[in-house]
């Protein structure tokens, strides 16, 4: 019997202003299960103006789960958590 896992990833977009704080987003530091890969693109001290394409993401986070619904729900939760725990100094 072959167990099928569904995988997905999210590229949280940056906010506006000078980045002063990012959450620790390594798989073992995030408060979520099923994250198997994470890469940080953003750098503290850089100024961001939102995202105009996917190459302007602050992280790339990959998740796996038993169903599309589980993975989709967790992708939205991770995106919100990253945005809620990232701080920018406004212009």
PDB file of N, CA and C in Angstrom, residues 29-61:
ATOM      1  N   UNK A  29      11.324  25.685  14.223  1.00  0.00           N
ATOM      2  CA  UNK A  29      11.013  26.877  15.015  1.00  0.00           C
ATOM      3  C   UNK A  29       9.586  27.371  14.807  1.00  0.00           C
ATOM      4  N   UNK A  30       8.942  26.951  13.737  1.00  0.00           N
ATOM      5  CA  UNK A  30       7.578  27.395  13.472  1.00  0.00           C
ATOM      6  C   UNK A  30       6.581  26.609  14.311  1.00  0.00           C
ATOM      7  N   UNK A  31       5.509  27.256  14.752  1.00  0.00           N
ATOM      8  CA  UNK A  31       4.511  26.565  15.580  1.00  0.00           C
ATOM      9  C   UNK A  31       3.492  25.789  14.754  1.00  0.00           C
ATOM     10  N   UNK A  32       3.966  25.089  13.749  1.00  0.00           N
ATOM     11  CA  UNK A  32       3.092  24.322  12.863  1.00  0.00           C
ATOM     12  C   UNK A  32       3.709  22.958  12.607  1.00  0.00           C
ATOM     13  N   UNK A  33       2.840  21.970  12.396  1.00  0.00           N
ATOM     14  CA  UNK A  33       3.310  20.644  12.001  1.00  0.00           C
ATOM     15  C   UNK A  33       3.410  20.601  10.488  1.00  0.00           C
ATOM     16  N   UNK A  34       4.067  19.607   9.986  1.00  0.00           N
ATOM     17  CA  UNK A  34       4.083  19.283   8.562  1.00  0.00           C
ATOM     18  C   UNK A  34       4.930  20.206   7.689  1.00  0.00           C
ATOM     19  N   UNK A  35       5.698  21.129   8.271  1.00  0.00           N
ATOM     20  CA  UNK A  35       6.595  21.949   7.459  1.00  0.00           C
ATOM     21  C   UNK A  35       7.882  21.158   7.274  1.00  0.00           C
ATOM     22  N   UNK A  36       8.263  20.967   6.028  1.00  0.00           N
ATOM     23  CA  UNK A  36       9.464  20.179   5.785  1.00  0.00           C
ATOM     24  C   UNK A  36      10.595  20.985   5.154  1.00  0.00           C
ATOM     25  N   UNK A  37      10.331  22.235   4.753  1.00  0.00           N
ATOM     26  CA  UNK A  37      11.392  23.051   4.168  1.00  0.00           C
ATOM     27  C   UNK A  37      11.035  24.521   4.313  1.00  0.00           C
ATOM     28  N   UNK A  38      12.053  25.339   4.534  1.00  0.00           N
ATOM     29  CA  UNK A  38      11.846  26.774   4.673  1.00  0.00           C
ATOM     30  C   UNK A  38      13.110  27.495   4.239  1.00  0.00           C
ATOM     31  N   UNK A  39      12.932  28.563   3.461  1.00  0.00           N
ATOM     32  CA  UNK A  39      14.074  29.363   3.037  1.00  0.00           C
ATOM     33  C   UNK A  39      13.723  30.833   3.237  1.00  0.00           C
ATOM     34  N   UNK A  40      14.618  31.581   3.867  1.00  0.00           N
ATOM     35  CA  UNK A  40      14.407  33.006   4.110  1.00  0.00           C
ATOM     36  C   UNK A  40      15.064  33.825   3.004  1.00  0.00           C
ATOM     37  N   UNK A  41      14.275  34.675   2.357  1.00  0.00           N
ATOM     38  CA  UNK A  41      14.789  35.587   1.333  1.00  0.00           C
ATOM     39  C   UNK A  41      15.059  36.980   1.901  1.00  0.00           C
ATOM     40  N   UNK A  42      14.169  37.450   2.769  1.00  0.00           N
ATOM     41  CA  UNK A  42      14.248  38.816   3.282  1.00  0.00           C
ATOM     42  C   UNK A  42      15.439  38.993   4.218  1.00  0.00           C
ATOM     43  N   UNK A  43      15.892  40.238   4.294  1.00  0.00           N
ATOM     44  CA  UNK A  43      17.014  40.571   5.176  1.00  0.00           C
ATOM     45  C   UNK A  43      16.619  41.749   6.066  1.00  0.00           C
ATOM     46  N   UNK A  44      16.924  41.614   7.346  1.00  0.00           N
ATOM     47  CA  UNK A  44      16.673  42.689   8.300  1.00  0.00           C
ATOM     48  C   UNK A  44      17.430  43.927   7.822  1.00  0.00           C
ATOM     49  N   UNK A  45      16.767  45.081   7.894  1.00  0.00           N
ATOM     50  CA  UNK A  45      17.385  46.345   7.486  1.00  0.00           C
ATOM     51  C   UNK A  45      17.030  46.763   6.068  1.00  0.00           C
ATOM     52  N   UNK A  46      16.579  45.823   5.238  1.00  0.00           N
ATOM     53  CA  UNK A  46      16.170  46.180   3.875  1.00  0.00           C
ATOM     54  C   UNK A  46      14.810  46.864   3.914  1.00  0.00           C
ATOM     55  N   UNK A  47      14.564  47.730   2.941  1.00  0.00           N
ATOM     56  CA  UNK A  47      13.278  48.406   2.810  1.00  0.00           C
ATOM     57  C   UNK A  47      12.475  47.711   1.710  1.00  0.00           C
ATOM     58  N   UNK A  48      11.203  47.450   2.023  1.00  0.00           N
ATOM     59  CA  UNK A  48      10.325  46.743   1.103  1.00  0.00           C
ATOM     60  C   UNK A  48       9.109  47.608   0.767  1.00  0.00           C
ATOM     61  N   UNK A  49       8.573  47.381  -0.397  1.00  0.00           N
ATOM     62  CA  UNK A  49       7.420  48.139  -0.895  1.00  0.00           C
ATOM     63  C   UNK A  49       6.317  47.185  -1.333  1.00  0.00           C
ATOM     64  N   UNK A  50       6.060  46.159  -0.538  1.00  0.00           N
ATOM     65  CA  UNK A  50       5.083  45.153  -0.923  1.00  0.00           C
ATOM     66  C   UNK A  50       5.681  44.245  -1.982  1.00  0.00           C
ATOM     67  N   UNK A  51       4.849  43.450  -2.607  1.00  0.00           N
ATOM     68  CA  UNK A  51       5.324  42.531  -3.645  1.00  0.00           C
ATOM     69  C   UNK A  51       4.613  42.827  -4.958  1.00  0.00           C
ATOM     70  N   UNK A  52       5.385  42.794  -6.018  1.00  0.00           N
ATOM     71  CA  UNK A  52       4.834  42.993  -7.351  1.00  0.00           C
ATOM     72  C   UNK A  52       4.948  41.720  -8.180  1.00  0.00           C
ATOM     73  N   UNK A  53       5.656  40.721  -7.611  1.00  0.00           N
ATOM     74  CA  UNK A  53       5.765  39.401  -8.245  1.00  0.00           C
ATOM     75  C   UNK A  53       6.201  38.395  -7.183  1.00  0.00           C
ATOM     76  N   UNK A  54       6.176  37.118  -7.532  1.00  0.00           N
ATOM     77  CA  UNK A  54       6.517  36.080  -6.554  1.00  0.00           C
ATOM     78  C   UNK A  54       7.988  36.089  -6.167  1.00  0.00           C
ATOM     79  N   UNK A  55       8.834  36.727  -6.945  1.00  0.00           N
ATOM     80  CA  UNK A  55      10.255  36.743  -6.577  1.00  0.00           C
ATOM     81  C   UNK A  55      10.544  37.709  -5.433  1.00  0.00           C
ATOM     82  N   UNK A  56       9.533  38.426  -4.987  1.00  0.00           N
ATOM     83  CA  UNK A  56       9.705  39.365  -3.881  1.00  0.00           C
ATOM     84  C   UNK A  56       9.202  38.806  -2.558  1.00  0.00           C
ATOM     85  N   UNK A  57       9.146  37.517  -2.417  1.00  0.00           N
ATOM     86  CA  UNK A  57       8.692  36.865  -1.192  1.00  0.00           C
ATOM     87  C   UNK A  57       9.716  37.045  -0.073  1.00  0.00           C
ATOM     88  N   UNK A  58       9.247  36.990   1.183  1.00  0.00           N
ATOM     89  CA  UNK A  58      10.180  37.061   2.308  1.00  0.00           C
ATOM     90  C   UNK A  58      10.637  35.673   2.753  1.00  0.00           C
ATOM     91  N   UNK A  59       9.830  34.657   2.486  1.00  0.00           N
ATOM     92  CA  UNK A  59      10.160  33.261   2.770  1.00  0.00           C
ATOM     93  C   UNK A  59       9.597  32.372   1.673  1.00  0.00           C
ATOM     94  N   UNK A  60      10.101  31.163   1.604  1.00  0.00           N
ATOM     95  CA  UNK A  60       9.470  30.072   0.856  1.00  0.00           C
ATOM     96  C   UNK A  60       9.291  28.955   1.879  1.00  0.00           C
ATOM     97  N   UNK A  61       8.052  28.543   2.103  1.00  0.00           N
ATOM     98  CA  UNK A  61       7.755  27.543   3.124  1.00  0.00           C
ATOM     99  C   UNK A  61       6.970  26.403   2.486  1.00  0.00           C
TER     100      UNK A  61
END
